[in-house]
């Protein structure tokens, strides 16, 4: 019997009000919405010291000297003081990968603005900043690389001299591209996405002290992956893993930024031992924007080959990713570009493909994986190019997509890059989106024109999200972290409550509720009586953590497996208590039911823990605590997907864009809690709108980041984010417990493409085409004016 | 992002404030709502030794309605205006401007005086009050003086305030019933500073029109007699005659080289004119 069937078999007999599929309000919101969460900045410790860093003001410079005033010598530390601390190394096993070592405090050179040079310790952050202001740097400025395309050119200045060039990794996939060259239609575009910042409400931060009783460095840090941070810290600090305990309390949004080992954490780990006092660093928004949380910057030269009816003959692409100065731990500097090559084909079936990628080193912050990782850029490039193809062919954009989307009868489907699509009906998602947005009505309105001079546009995009991909996928990339089996612990308390333990972390996903729902589905224990223990390496099983939309599939599967085993043990004790044979009793609604009566799980737990004298001598000794491991039947990932459709009104004179309607038809397989899924989609949509229209970290030619506050780095606010219509399809994954699929990132993947396509649809009669995200008012006006000038000179 | 150390005083009257500021010289700064100064302190872009908090001075909170104009104390907040706690100079003229500044939290604290003294070219009061022809009252160690707002604003982020002086009040002329005020702010998201501002105060009966293009990295470009932007004369049909070329040429002359910027500023002014014209029809049909 497959695991899926096993879980469904148990679940089918249980009430569903709180189990899998219930729209349950999130338990954690009670504390979070009342301001009673416990975040890093809420932690107070006796004698705690605050840290401020001296950061590089230049993007690229040789360090000639660091002058610390004499009166600060015992409170300011530089690389020379950090005995026994190793640089951060995040190496990829992909052939040809060039290794960067990131010193936790700069040595020799600085390679990005904001790079750490010295740390200053004081009673308060303000005093530490006063000290930092007094440290004088003697820097010899070097030519800086602010543009990845320039950095790729021969003769460019070098970020890491010994490499000889500025390319972390170059890759090439070629699947018979030559066969496409005789296609009757060829459309090429240059498409790019800006460098962004992730901007969770809570920045990074750490409070670290040494606990002599436990002989452990206790690291409170806002992290999505406590166990991985422990491995990284142990490597850099050269301590045994057992000597380090990571505690990640409430985390105010992660999005990938908190899945990275920061140099700041390593520095504080050393400092806490040096000073023998608790030390704290709280990232401020300027550090966040200018020195740390960068992501997304992609550049594509993409060519589509097609038949006149829209059938794709091949896709040829050159993609560059601005990886920044260093390889970030654990995902490395080439995760994005390596993903680009393998996921660019999206949900389309076509015969020829070539993709060359470059992970380029520049004098900017390391690029970090942000919700959707490479998918947002890939979806933007391919879906925007597909609309250009449709326009070239004179076909509606949906026609070109429907010609090429993988069809339900092909499932499971291995695509051109060997991605294994587990299930789904992509054409149906697109049809439902077109119906829901009332495409015909919108197009009629578009033809009629607007009285206020604005132009209406309809945009579509569709993507697939490979989630919870495991060993077989990550071992190929050879990065410091490869996920294997996921473990979960389940323990009944003596009064019949349930404790679940997982090594991944919840930072907005609602796991305290949804994993309790999974347990309830199997054990019938109310969600209110189930507690999730997580975010602490001392109390949880090992896990690579929360990333890649993996937790509901992996930890959910592990919880289900542990609870199924626990259910069996409960049944055995229950059978003793009912004096029935094991095959005569079943677990139902939190009770063990036999032929002549029943006992509750609470009574079973009470008996096991408090009245063992009532149990026979040959009772199963394993008790009511289980740790179980889980992997889906295939670990190549679940494939959730969605079709987005959006209507915009574009003001061609001022470039203002208003979103009039937004529809999302998504298929996340079996939804454990549809309300939580909706929440994930809404948050992702807000971020996708940011990518599409607002968010950009500009740099000047000397590599200076130009947005150091949220007045310059624009995030969409509530008025800029419409409430979308969300329609769920639910094609279960054949490989996972309950048929769930990972859905955490999808909301942020499709909006930039859909919105840009809508804007382009609106502006097509004007002759303007927007190929660069974010599509800002200025870029729109610029393109419109250029198109007008071209038409004038052509006339 | 913590301010450098500073000393803080909270005087109770204007004389106390000016005396403190005068002794502090360049190292002293007044503070009102702190919505602009606060961020500058936190980013250490401003590192004064002494901060003189004006919010304890009740005299700066008064409002006087006088024939022909209203005098607003410097500490009147954007929210005071938005909520109608102080008289307006015409039907919803200042209220509309106030409601478009930043977010409510900023409007609760940010003040008229602070906004003008900060002299950000993109700020709403800087532009709206220039278009309306306001005057400011200034107090210093040597007494008080008055300046037309155009003379007060000397550049981007710079004013005619001398060391030791504070802005006490701003006097805004009432808008006659025969006039309308069009005000358009172009920004990327709700609550953002403007990227372009256009304002038009037009009175077809009197044949007069003031127009302004703002958010241009300098004090606003004001046309006290804007007839030349509307085909040479002002009447009920003025908006339809808006001369984009003339407005564009004025921006070029003012040093705005970027064609996209000019296009947007000209368009925003055109819309301000259309808005003023529409207000005539709306109020007429309502009557
Ligand atoms: C997020 C955000 C968005 C914003 N958006 C906008 C916007 O869209 N439009 C807009 O117009 N503004 C905007 N602002 C600015 C806001 O309106 C401020 O309130 C205003 O610029 C300054 O007023 P304040 O009372 O806070 O002055 P402060 O910050 O206290 O002072 C500003 C400057 O003026 C000086 N000063 C203050 N009062 C006096 C006085 N009486 N005499 C002499 N000098 C004085 C101070 O010394 C300081 O140099 C925004 C601010 C923020 C934080």
mmCIF file with all atom_site columns, N, CA, C and O and ligand atoms in Angstrom, chain B residues 29-37 54 74 78 100-103 106 109-111 113-115 117-118 123-124 161 166-167 185 191-193, ligand 1:
data_model
loop_
_atom_site.group_PDB
_atom_site.id
_atom_site.type_symbol
_atom_site.label_atom_id
_atom_site.label_alt_id
_atom_site.label_comp_id
_atom_site.label_asym_id
_atom_site.label_entity_id
_atom_site.label_seq_id
_atom_site.pdbx_PDB_ins_code
_atom_site.Cartn_x
_atom_site.Cartn_y
_atom_site.Cartn_z
_atom_site.occupancy
_atom_site.B_iso_or_equiv
_atom_site.pdbx_formal_charge
_atom_site.auth_seq_id
_atom_site.auth_comp_id
_atom_site.auth_asym_id
_atom_site.auth_atom_id
_atom_site.pdbx_PDB_model_num
ATOM   1   N N   . UNK B 1 29  ? 19.210 73.262 15.760 1.00 0.00 ? 29  UNK B N   1
ATOM   2   C CA  . UNK B 1 29  ? 18.132 73.052 14.802 1.00 0.00 ? 29  UNK B CA  1
ATOM   3   C C   . UNK B 1 29  ? 16.798 73.020 15.513 1.00 0.00 ? 29  UNK B C   1
ATOM   4   O O   . UNK B 1 29  ? 16.669 72.461 16.595 1.00 0.00 ? 29  UNK B O   1
ATOM   5   N N   . UNK B 1 30  ? 15.808 73.664 14.856 1.00 0.00 ? 30  UNK B N   1
ATOM   6   C CA  . UNK B 1 30  ? 14.449 73.593 15.379 1.00 0.00 ? 30  UNK B CA  1
ATOM   7   C C   . UNK B 1 30  ? 13.846 72.246 14.995 1.00 0.00 ? 30  UNK B C   1
ATOM   8   O O   . UNK B 1 30  ? 14.247 71.635 14.011 1.00 0.00 ? 30  UNK B O   1
ATOM   9   N N   . UNK B 1 31  ? 12.900 71.783 15.818 1.00 0.00 ? 31  UNK B N   1
ATOM   10  C CA  . UNK B 1 31  ? 12.176 70.562 15.474 1.00 0.00 ? 31  UNK B CA  1
ATOM   11  C C   . UNK B 1 31  ? 10.689 70.781 15.691 1.00 0.00 ? 31  UNK B C   1
ATOM   12  O O   . UNK B 1 31  ? 10.286 71.289 16.733 1.00 0.00 ? 31  UNK B O   1
ATOM   13  N N   . UNK B 1 32  ? 9.893  70.407 14.699 1.00 0.00 ? 32  UNK B N   1
ATOM   14  C CA  . UNK B 1 32  ? 8.428  70.512 14.844 1.00 0.00 ? 32  UNK B CA  1
ATOM   15  C C   . UNK B 1 32  ? 7.867  69.096 14.913 1.00 0.00 ? 32  UNK B C   1
ATOM   16  O O   . UNK B 1 32  ? 7.953  68.442 15.946 1.00 0.00 ? 32  UNK B O   1
ATOM   17  N N   . UNK B 1 33  ? 7.342  68.579 13.822 1.00 0.00 ? 33  UNK B N   1
ATOM   18  C CA  . UNK B 1 33  ? 6.770  67.222 13.843 1.00 0.00 ? 33  UNK B CA  1
ATOM   19  C C   . UNK B 1 33  ? 7.814  66.128 13.729 1.00 0.00 ? 33  UNK B C   1
ATOM   20  O O   . UNK B 1 33  ? 7.527  64.953 13.937 1.00 0.00 ? 33  UNK B O   1
ATOM   21  N N   . UNK B 1 34  ? 9.022  66.503 13.367 1.00 0.00 ? 34  UNK B N   1
ATOM   22  C CA  . UNK B 1 34  ? 10.156 65.570 13.242 1.00 0.00 ? 34  UNK B CA  1
ATOM   23  C C   . UNK B 1 34  ? 9.985  64.540 12.120 1.00 0.00 ? 34  UNK B C   1
ATOM   24  O O   . UNK B 1 34  ? 10.719 63.567 12.067 1.00 0.00 ? 34  UNK B O   1
ATOM   25  N N   . UNK B 1 35  ? 9.061  64.782 11.227 1.00 0.00 ? 35  UNK B N   1
ATOM   26  C CA  . UNK B 1 35  ? 8.831  63.787 10.174 1.00 0.00 ? 35  UNK B CA  1
ATOM   27  C C   . UNK B 1 35  ? 9.873  63.879 9.055  1.00 0.00 ? 35  UNK B C   1
ATOM   28  O O   . UNK B 1 35  ? 10.068 62.934 8.308  1.00 0.00 ? 35  UNK B O   1
ATOM   29  N N   . UNK B 1 36  ? 10.505 65.020 8.941  1.00 0.00 ? 36  UNK B N   1
ATOM   30  C CA  . UNK B 1 36  ? 11.634 65.125 8.007  1.00 0.00 ? 36  UNK B CA  1
ATOM   31  C C   . UNK B 1 36  ? 12.957 65.132 8.763  1.00 0.00 ? 36  UNK B C   1
ATOM   32  O O   . UNK B 1 36  ? 13.923 64.490 8.364  1.00 0.00 ? 36  UNK B O   1
ATOM   33  N N   . UNK B 1 37  ? 12.965 65.849 9.872  1.00 0.00 ? 37  UNK B N   1
ATOM   34  C CA  . UNK B 1 37  ? 14.205 65.925 10.651 1.00 0.00 ? 37  UNK B CA  1
ATOM   35  C C   . UNK B 1 37  ? 14.568 64.569 11.260 1.00 0.00 ? 37  UNK B C   1
ATOM   36  O O   . UNK B 1 37  ? 15.741 64.178 11.271 1.00 0.00 ? 37  UNK B O   1
ATOM   37  N N   . UNK B 1 54  ? 9.979  72.741 19.195 1.00 0.00 ? 54  UNK B N   1
ATOM   38  C CA  . UNK B 1 54  ? 9.037  73.872 19.192 1.00 0.00 ? 54  UNK B CA  1
ATOM   39  C C   . UNK B 1 54  ? 7.654  73.489 19.700 1.00 0.00 ? 54  UNK B C   1
ATOM   40  O O   . UNK B 1 54  ? 6.800  74.364 19.864 1.00 0.00 ? 54  UNK B O   1
ATOM   41  N N   . UNK B 1 74  ? 2.627  77.891 12.753 1.00 0.00 ? 74  UNK B N   1
ATOM   42  C CA  . UNK B 1 74  ? 3.565  76.951 12.146 1.00 0.00 ? 74  UNK B CA  1
ATOM   43  C C   . UNK B 1 74  ? 3.335  75.509 12.596 1.00 0.00 ? 74  UNK B C   1
ATOM   44  O O   . UNK B 1 74  ? 3.659  74.571 11.874 1.00 0.00 ? 74  UNK B O   1
ATOM   45  N N   . UNK B 1 78  ? -0.748 68.690 9.222  1.00 0.00 ? 78  UNK B N   1
ATOM   46  C CA  . UNK B 1 78  ? -1.456 68.320 7.999  1.00 0.00 ? 78  UNK B CA  1
ATOM   47  C C   . UNK B 1 78  ? -2.834 67.751 8.364  1.00 0.00 ? 78  UNK B C   1
ATOM   48  O O   . UNK B 1 78  ? -3.822 68.037 7.688  1.00 0.00 ? 78  UNK B O   1
ATOM   49  N N   . UNK B 1 100 ? -3.593 64.486 0.677  1.00 0.00 ? 100 UNK B N   1
ATOM   50  C CA  . UNK B 1 100 ? -2.717 63.776 -0.266 1.00 0.00 ? 100 UNK B CA  1
ATOM   51  C C   . UNK B 1 100 ? -1.274 63.714 0.183  1.00 0.00 ? 100 UNK B C   1
ATOM   52  O O   . UNK B 1 100 ? -0.407 63.234 -0.555 1.00 0.00 ? 100 UNK B O   1
ATOM   53  N N   . UNK B 1 101 ? -0.990 64.210 1.393  1.00 0.00 ? 101 UNK B N   1
ATOM   54  C CA  . UNK B 1 101 ? 0.389  64.182 1.882  1.00 0.00 ? 101 UNK B CA  1
ATOM   55  C C   . UNK B 1 101 ? 0.647  62.877 2.626  1.00 0.00 ? 101 UNK B C   1
ATOM   56  O O   . UNK B 1 101 ? -0.065 62.543 3.568  1.00 0.00 ? 101 UNK B O   1
ATOM   57  N N   . UNK B 1 102 ? 1.631  62.150 2.208  1.00 0.00 ? 102 UNK B N   1
ATOM   58  C CA  . UNK B 1 102 ? 2.130  61.003 2.963  1.00 0.00 ? 102 UNK B CA  1
ATOM   59  C C   . UNK B 1 102 ? 1.018  60.076 3.431  1.00 0.00 ? 102 UNK B C   1
ATOM   60  O O   . UNK B 1 102 ? 0.050  59.823 2.717  1.00 0.00 ? 102 UNK B O   1
ATOM   61  N N   . UNK B 1 103 ? 1.160  59.548 4.636  1.00 0.00 ? 103 UNK B N   1
ATOM   62  C CA  . UNK B 1 103 ? 0.187  58.661 5.257  1.00 0.00 ? 103 UNK B CA  1
ATOM   63  C C   . UNK B 1 103 ? -0.337 59.350 6.504  1.00 0.00 ? 103 UNK B C   1
ATOM   64  O O   . UNK B 1 103 ? 0.255  60.286 7.012  1.00 0.00 ? 103 UNK B O   1
ATOM   65  N N   . UNK B 1 106 ? 2.013  60.181 9.346  1.00 0.00 ? 106 UNK B N   1
ATOM   66  C CA  . UNK B 1 106 ? 2.884  61.335 9.094  1.00 0.00 ? 106 UNK B CA  1
ATOM   67  C C   . UNK B 1 106 ? 2.078  62.623 9.195  1.00 0.00 ? 106 UNK B C   1
ATOM   68  O O   . UNK B 1 106 ? 2.532  63.618 9.763  1.00 0.00 ? 106 UNK B O   1
ATOM   69  N N   . UNK B 1 109 ? 1.546  64.240 12.647 1.00 0.00 ? 109 UNK B N   1
ATOM   70  C CA  . UNK B 1 109 ? 2.659  64.930 13.295 1.00 0.00 ? 109 UNK B CA  1
ATOM   71  C C   . UNK B 1 109 ? 3.259  66.041 12.437 1.00 0.00 ? 109 UNK B C   1
ATOM   72  O O   . UNK B 1 109 ? 3.700  67.058 12.961 1.00 0.00 ? 109 UNK B O   1
ATOM   73  N N   . UNK B 1 110 ? 3.325  65.805 11.147 1.00 0.00 ? 110 UNK B N   1
ATOM   74  C CA  . UNK B 1 110 ? 3.977  66.775 10.260 1.00 0.00 ? 110 UNK B CA  1
ATOM   75  C C   . UNK B 1 110 ? 3.235  68.112 10.271 1.00 0.00 ? 110 UNK B C   1
ATOM   76  O O   . UNK B 1 110 ? 2.014  68.159 10.351 1.00 0.00 ? 110 UNK B O   1
ATOM   77  N N   . UNK B 1 111 ? 3.995  69.208 10.210 1.00 0.00 ? 111 UNK B N   1
ATOM   78  C CA  . UNK B 1 111 ? 3.397  70.540 10.346 1.00 0.00 ? 111 UNK B CA  1
ATOM   79  C C   . UNK B 1 111 ? 3.604  71.377 9.083  1.00 0.00 ? 111 UNK B C   1
ATOM   80  O O   . UNK B 1 111 ? 4.516  71.140 8.297  1.00 0.00 ? 111 UNK B O   1
ATOM   81  N N   . UNK B 1 113 ? 4.584  74.504 9.136  1.00 0.00 ? 113 UNK B N   1
ATOM   82  C CA  . UNK B 1 113 ? 5.840  75.237 9.287  1.00 0.00 ? 113 UNK B CA  1
ATOM   83  C C   . UNK B 1 113 ? 7.043  74.372 8.971  1.00 0.00 ? 113 UNK B C   1
ATOM   84  O O   . UNK B 1 113 ? 7.980  74.800 8.285  1.00 0.00 ? 113 UNK B O   1
ATOM   85  N N   . UNK B 1 114 ? 7.017  73.141 9.452  1.00 0.00 ? 114 UNK B N   1
ATOM   86  C CA  . UNK B 1 114 ? 8.140  72.238 9.211  1.00 0.00 ? 114 UNK B CA  1
ATOM   87  C C   . UNK B 1 114 ? 8.280  71.940 7.731  1.00 0.00 ? 114 UNK B C   1
ATOM   88  O O   . UNK B 1 114 ? 9.389  71.889 7.186  1.00 0.00 ? 114 UNK B O   1
ATOM   89  N N   . UNK B 1 115 ? 7.153  71.765 7.089  1.00 0.00 ? 115 UNK B N   1
ATOM   90  C CA  . UNK B 1 115 ? 7.168  71.454 5.670  1.00 0.00 ? 115 UNK B CA  1
ATOM   91  C C   . UNK B 1 115 ? 7.773  72.611 4.874  1.00 0.00 ? 115 UNK B C   1
ATOM   92  O O   . UNK B 1 115 ? 8.617  72.393 3.998  1.00 0.00 ? 115 UNK B O   1
ATOM   93  N N   . UNK B 1 117 ? 9.721  75.085 6.083  1.00 0.00 ? 117 UNK B N   1
ATOM   94  C CA  . UNK B 1 117 ? 11.115 75.328 6.478  1.00 0.00 ? 117 UNK B CA  1
ATOM   95  C C   . UNK B 1 117 ? 12.049 74.267 5.895  1.00 0.00 ? 117 UNK B C   1
ATOM   96  O O   . UNK B 1 117 ? 13.200 74.552 5.578  1.00 0.00 ? 117 UNK B O   1
ATOM   97  N N   . UNK B 1 118 ? 11.535 73.065 5.739  1.00 0.00 ? 118 UNK B N   1
ATOM   98  C CA  . UNK B 1 118 ? 12.353 72.002 5.157  1.00 0.00 ? 118 UNK B CA  1
ATOM   99  C C   . UNK B 1 118 ? 12.584 72.272 3.665  1.00 0.00 ? 118 UNK B C   1
ATOM   100 O O   . UNK B 1 118 ? 13.625 71.917 3.119  1.00 0.00 ? 118 UNK B O   1
ATOM   101 N N   . UNK B 1 123 ? 7.578  68.805 -1.861 1.00 0.00 ? 123 UNK B N   1
ATOM   102 C CA  . UNK B 1 123 ? 6.591  68.825 -0.779 1.00 0.00 ? 123 UNK B CA  1
ATOM   103 C C   . UNK B 1 123 ? 5.323  69.552 -1.218 1.00 0.00 ? 123 UNK B C   1
ATOM   104 O O   . UNK B 1 123 ? 5.371  70.500 -2.004 1.00 0.00 ? 123 UNK B O   1
ATOM   105 N N   . UNK B 1 124 ? 4.212  69.108 -0.682 1.00 0.00 ? 124 UNK B N   1
ATOM   106 C CA  . UNK B 1 124 ? 2.935  69.633 -1.151 1.00 0.00 ? 124 UNK B CA  1
ATOM   107 C C   . UNK B 1 124 ? 2.682  71.077 -0.727 1.00 0.00 ? 124 UNK B C   1
ATOM   108 O O   . UNK B 1 124 ? 2.227  71.890 -1.524 1.00 0.00 ? 124 UNK B O   1
ATOM   109 N N   . UNK B 1 161 ? 15.559 81.690 5.966  1.00 0.00 ? 161 UNK B N   1
ATOM   110 C CA  . UNK B 1 161 ? 15.681 81.740 7.430  1.00 0.00 ? 161 UNK B CA  1
ATOM   111 C C   . UNK B 1 161 ? 17.150 81.912 7.818  1.00 0.00 ? 161 UNK B C   1
ATOM   112 O O   . UNK B 1 161 ? 18.014 81.179 7.348  1.00 0.00 ? 161 UNK B O   1
ATOM   113 N N   . UNK B 1 166 ? 12.879 81.511 13.391 1.00 0.00 ? 166 UNK B N   1
ATOM   114 C CA  . UNK B 1 166 ? 11.920 80.438 13.141 1.00 0.00 ? 166 UNK B CA  1
ATOM   115 C C   . UNK B 1 166 ? 10.735 80.976 12.341 1.00 0.00 ? 166 UNK B C   1
ATOM   116 O O   . UNK B 1 166 ? 10.462 82.183 12.343 1.00 0.00 ? 166 UNK B O   1
ATOM   117 N N   . UNK B 1 167 ? 10.096 80.064 11.672 1.00 0.00 ? 167 UNK B N   1
ATOM   118 C CA  . UNK B 1 167 ? 8.877  80.397 10.960 1.00 0.00 ? 167 UNK B CA  1
ATOM   119 C C   . UNK B 1 167 ? 7.741  80.344 11.988 1.00 0.00 ? 167 UNK B C   1
ATOM   120 O O   . UNK B 1 167 ? 7.594  79.349 12.694 1.00 0.00 ? 167 UNK B O   1
ATOM   121 N N   . UNK B 1 185 ? -0.996 65.992 -8.290 1.00 0.00 ? 185 UNK B N   1
ATOM   122 C CA  . UNK B 1 185 ? 0.288  65.469 -7.806 1.00 0.00 ? 185 UNK B CA  1
ATOM   123 C C   . UNK B 1 185 ? 0.527  64.130 -8.483 1.00 0.00 ? 185 UNK B C   1
ATOM   124 O O   . UNK B 1 185 ? -0.315 63.241 -8.409 1.00 0.00 ? 185 UNK B O   1
ATOM   125 N N   . UNK B 1 191 ? 0.780  58.226 -0.962 1.00 0.00 ? 191 UNK B N   1
ATOM   126 C CA  . UNK B 1 191 ? 1.601  58.693 0.148  1.00 0.00 ? 191 UNK B CA  1
ATOM   127 C C   . UNK B 1 191 ? 3.027  59.002 -0.217 1.00 0.00 ? 191 UNK B C   1
ATOM   128 O O   . UNK B 1 191 ? 3.814  59.405 0.628  1.00 0.00 ? 191 UNK B O   1
ATOM   129 N N   . UNK B 1 192 ? 3.368  58.831 -1.464 1.00 0.00 ? 192 UNK B N   1
ATOM   130 C CA  . UNK B 1 192 ? 4.749  59.106 -1.857 1.00 0.00 ? 192 UNK B CA  1
ATOM   131 C C   . UNK B 1 192 ? 4.906  60.594 -2.134 1.00 0.00 ? 192 UNK B C   1
ATOM   132 O O   . UNK B 1 192 ? 3.952  61.285 -2.501 1.00 0.00 ? 192 UNK B O   1
ATOM   133 N N   . UNK B 1 193 ? 6.129  61.099 -1.987 1.00 0.00 ? 193 UNK B N   1
ATOM   134 C CA  . UNK B 1 193 ? 6.438  62.450 -2.438 1.00 0.00 ? 193 UNK B CA  1
ATOM   135 C C   . UNK B 1 193 ? 6.174  62.550 -3.940 1.00 0.00 ? 193 UNK B C   1
ATOM   136 O O   . UNK B 1 193 ? 6.302  61.568 -4.669 1.00 0.00 ? 193 UNK B O   1
HETATM 137 C C1  . LIG C 2 .   ? 7.027  58.594 4.867  1.00 0.00 ? 1   LIG C C1  1
HETATM 138 C C2  . LIG C 2 .   ? 6.905  60.069 4.630  1.00 0.00 ? 1   LIG C C2  1
HETATM 139 C C3  . LIG C 2 .   ? 6.223  60.497 3.508  1.00 0.00 ? 1   LIG C C3  1
HETATM 140 C C4  . LIG C 2 .   ? 6.103  61.847 3.271  1.00 0.00 ? 1   LIG C C4  1
HETATM 141 N N1  . LIG C 2 .   ? 5.404  62.234 2.171  1.00 0.00 ? 1   LIG C N1  1
HETATM 142 C C5  . LIG C 2 .   ? 5.212  63.560 1.961  1.00 0.00 ? 1   LIG C C5  1
HETATM 143 C C6  . LIG C 2 .   ? 4.430  64.024 0.871  1.00 0.00 ? 1   LIG C C6  1
HETATM 144 O O1  . LIG C 2 .   ? 3.883  63.236 0.095  1.00 0.00 ? 1   LIG C O1  1
HETATM 145 N N2  . LIG C 2 .   ? 4.292  65.352 0.697  1.00 0.00 ? 1   LIG C N2  1
HETATM 146 C C7  . LIG C 2 .   ? 4.854  66.250 1.555  1.00 0.00 ? 1   LIG C C7  1
HETATM 147 O O2  . LIG C 2 .   ? 4.683  67.435 1.370  1.00 0.00 ? 1   LIG C O2  1
HETATM 148 N N3  . LIG C 2 .   ? 5.589  65.847 2.612  1.00 0.00 ? 1   LIG C N3  1
HETATM 149 C C8  . LIG C 2 .   ? 5.766  64.523 2.837  1.00 0.00 ? 1   LIG C C8  1
HETATM 150 N N4  . LIG C 2 .   ? 6.502  64.136 3.922  1.00 0.00 ? 1   LIG C N4  1
HETATM 151 C C9  . LIG C 2 .   ? 7.120  65.155 4.804  1.00 0.00 ? 1   LIG C C9  1
HETATM 152 C C10 . LIG C 2 .   ? 6.144  65.561 5.897  1.00 0.00 ? 1   LIG C C10 1
HETATM 153 O O3  . LIG C 2 .   ? 5.095  66.295 5.313  1.00 0.00 ? 1   LIG C O3  1
HETATM 154 C C11 . LIG C 2 .   ? 6.819  66.391 6.998  1.00 0.00 ? 1   LIG C C11 1
HETATM 155 O O4  . LIG C 2 .   ? 5.858  66.569 7.936  1.00 0.00 ? 1   LIG C O4  1
HETATM 156 C C12 . LIG C 2 .   ? 7.318  67.765 6.643  1.00 0.00 ? 1   LIG C C12 1
HETATM 157 O O5  . LIG C 2 .   ? 8.183  67.752 5.548  1.00 0.00 ? 1   LIG C O5  1
HETATM 158 C C13 . LIG C 2 .   ? 8.122  68.368 7.784  1.00 0.00 ? 1   LIG C C13 1
HETATM 159 O O6  . LIG C 2 .   ? 7.302  68.770 8.830  1.00 0.00 ? 1   LIG C O6  1
HETATM 160 P P1  . LIG C 2 .   ? 7.690  68.479 10.327 1.00 0.00 ? 1   LIG C P1  1
HETATM 161 O O7  . LIG C 2 .   ? 6.747  69.264 11.163 1.00 0.00 ? 1   LIG C O7  1
HETATM 162 O O8  . LIG C 2 .   ? 7.730  67.055 10.566 1.00 0.00 ? 1   LIG C O8  1
HETATM 163 O O9  . LIG C 2 .   ? 9.148  69.143 10.433 1.00 0.00 ? 1   LIG C O9  1
HETATM 164 P P2  . LIG C 2 .   ? 10.535 68.649 11.107 1.00 0.00 ? 1   LIG C P2  1
HETATM 165 O O10 . LIG C 2 .   ? 10.830 67.307 10.558 1.00 0.00 ? 1   LIG C O10 1
HETATM 166 O O11 . LIG C 2 .   ? 10.367 68.715 12.579 1.00 0.00 ? 1   LIG C O11 1
HETATM 167 O O12 . LIG C 2 .   ? 11.472 69.708 10.596 1.00 0.00 ? 1   LIG C O12 1
HETATM 168 C C14 . LIG C 2 .   ? 11.856 69.794 9.254  1.00 0.00 ? 1   LIG C C14 1
HETATM 169 C C15 . LIG C 2 .   ? 12.845 70.931 9.049  1.00 0.00 ? 1   LIG C C15 1
HETATM 170 O O13 . LIG C 2 .   ? 12.219 72.161 9.255  1.00 0.00 ? 1   LIG C O13 1
HETATM 171 C C16 . LIG C 2 .   ? 12.795 72.868 10.345 1.00 0.00 ? 1   LIG C C16 1
HETATM 172 N N5  . LIG C 2 .   ? 11.669 73.465 11.066 1.00 0.00 ? 1   LIG C N5  1
HETATM 173 C C17 . LIG C 2 .   ? 10.552 72.840 11.497 1.00 0.00 ? 1   LIG C C17 1
HETATM 174 N N6  . LIG C 2 .   ? 9.688  73.722 11.988 1.00 0.00 ? 1   LIG C N6  1
HETATM 175 C C18 . LIG C 2 .   ? 10.271 74.940 11.868 1.00 0.00 ? 1   LIG C C18 1
HETATM 176 C C19 . LIG C 2 .   ? 9.859  76.263 12.202 1.00 0.00 ? 1   LIG C C19 1
HETATM 177 N N7  . LIG C 2 .   ? 8.669  76.517 12.714 1.00 0.00 ? 1   LIG C N7  1
HETATM 178 N N8  . LIG C 2 .   ? 10.712 77.259 11.942 1.00 0.00 ? 1   LIG C N8  1
HETATM 179 C C20 . LIG C 2 .   ? 11.927 77.023 11.391 1.00 0.00 ? 1   LIG C C20 1
HETATM 180 N N9  . LIG C 2 .   ? 12.357 75.811 11.058 1.00 0.00 ? 1   LIG C N9  1
HETATM 181 C C21 . LIG C 2 .   ? 11.526 74.772 11.289 1.00 0.00 ? 1   LIG C C21 1
HETATM 182 C C22 . LIG C 2 .   ? 13.599 71.871 11.113 1.00 0.00 ? 1   LIG C C22 1
HETATM 183 O O14 . LIG C 2 .   ? 14.701 72.485 11.717 1.00 0.00 ? 1   LIG C O14 1
HETATM 184 C C23 . LIG C 2 .   ? 14.010 70.911 10.025 1.00 0.00 ? 1   LIG C C23 1
HETATM 185 O O15 . LIG C 2 .   ? 15.134 71.416 9.357  1.00 0.00 ? 1   LIG C O15 1
HETATM 186 C C24 . LIG C 2 .   ? 6.663  62.785 4.176  1.00 0.00 ? 1   LIG C C24 1
HETATM 187 C C25 . LIG C 2 .   ? 7.352  62.344 5.301  1.00 0.00 ? 1   LIG C C25 1
HETATM 188 C C26 . LIG C 2 .   ? 7.475  60.991 5.535  1.00 0.00 ? 1   LIG C C26 1
HETATM 189 C C27 . LIG C 2 .   ? 8.197  60.546 6.764  1.00 0.00 ? 1   LIG C C27 1
#
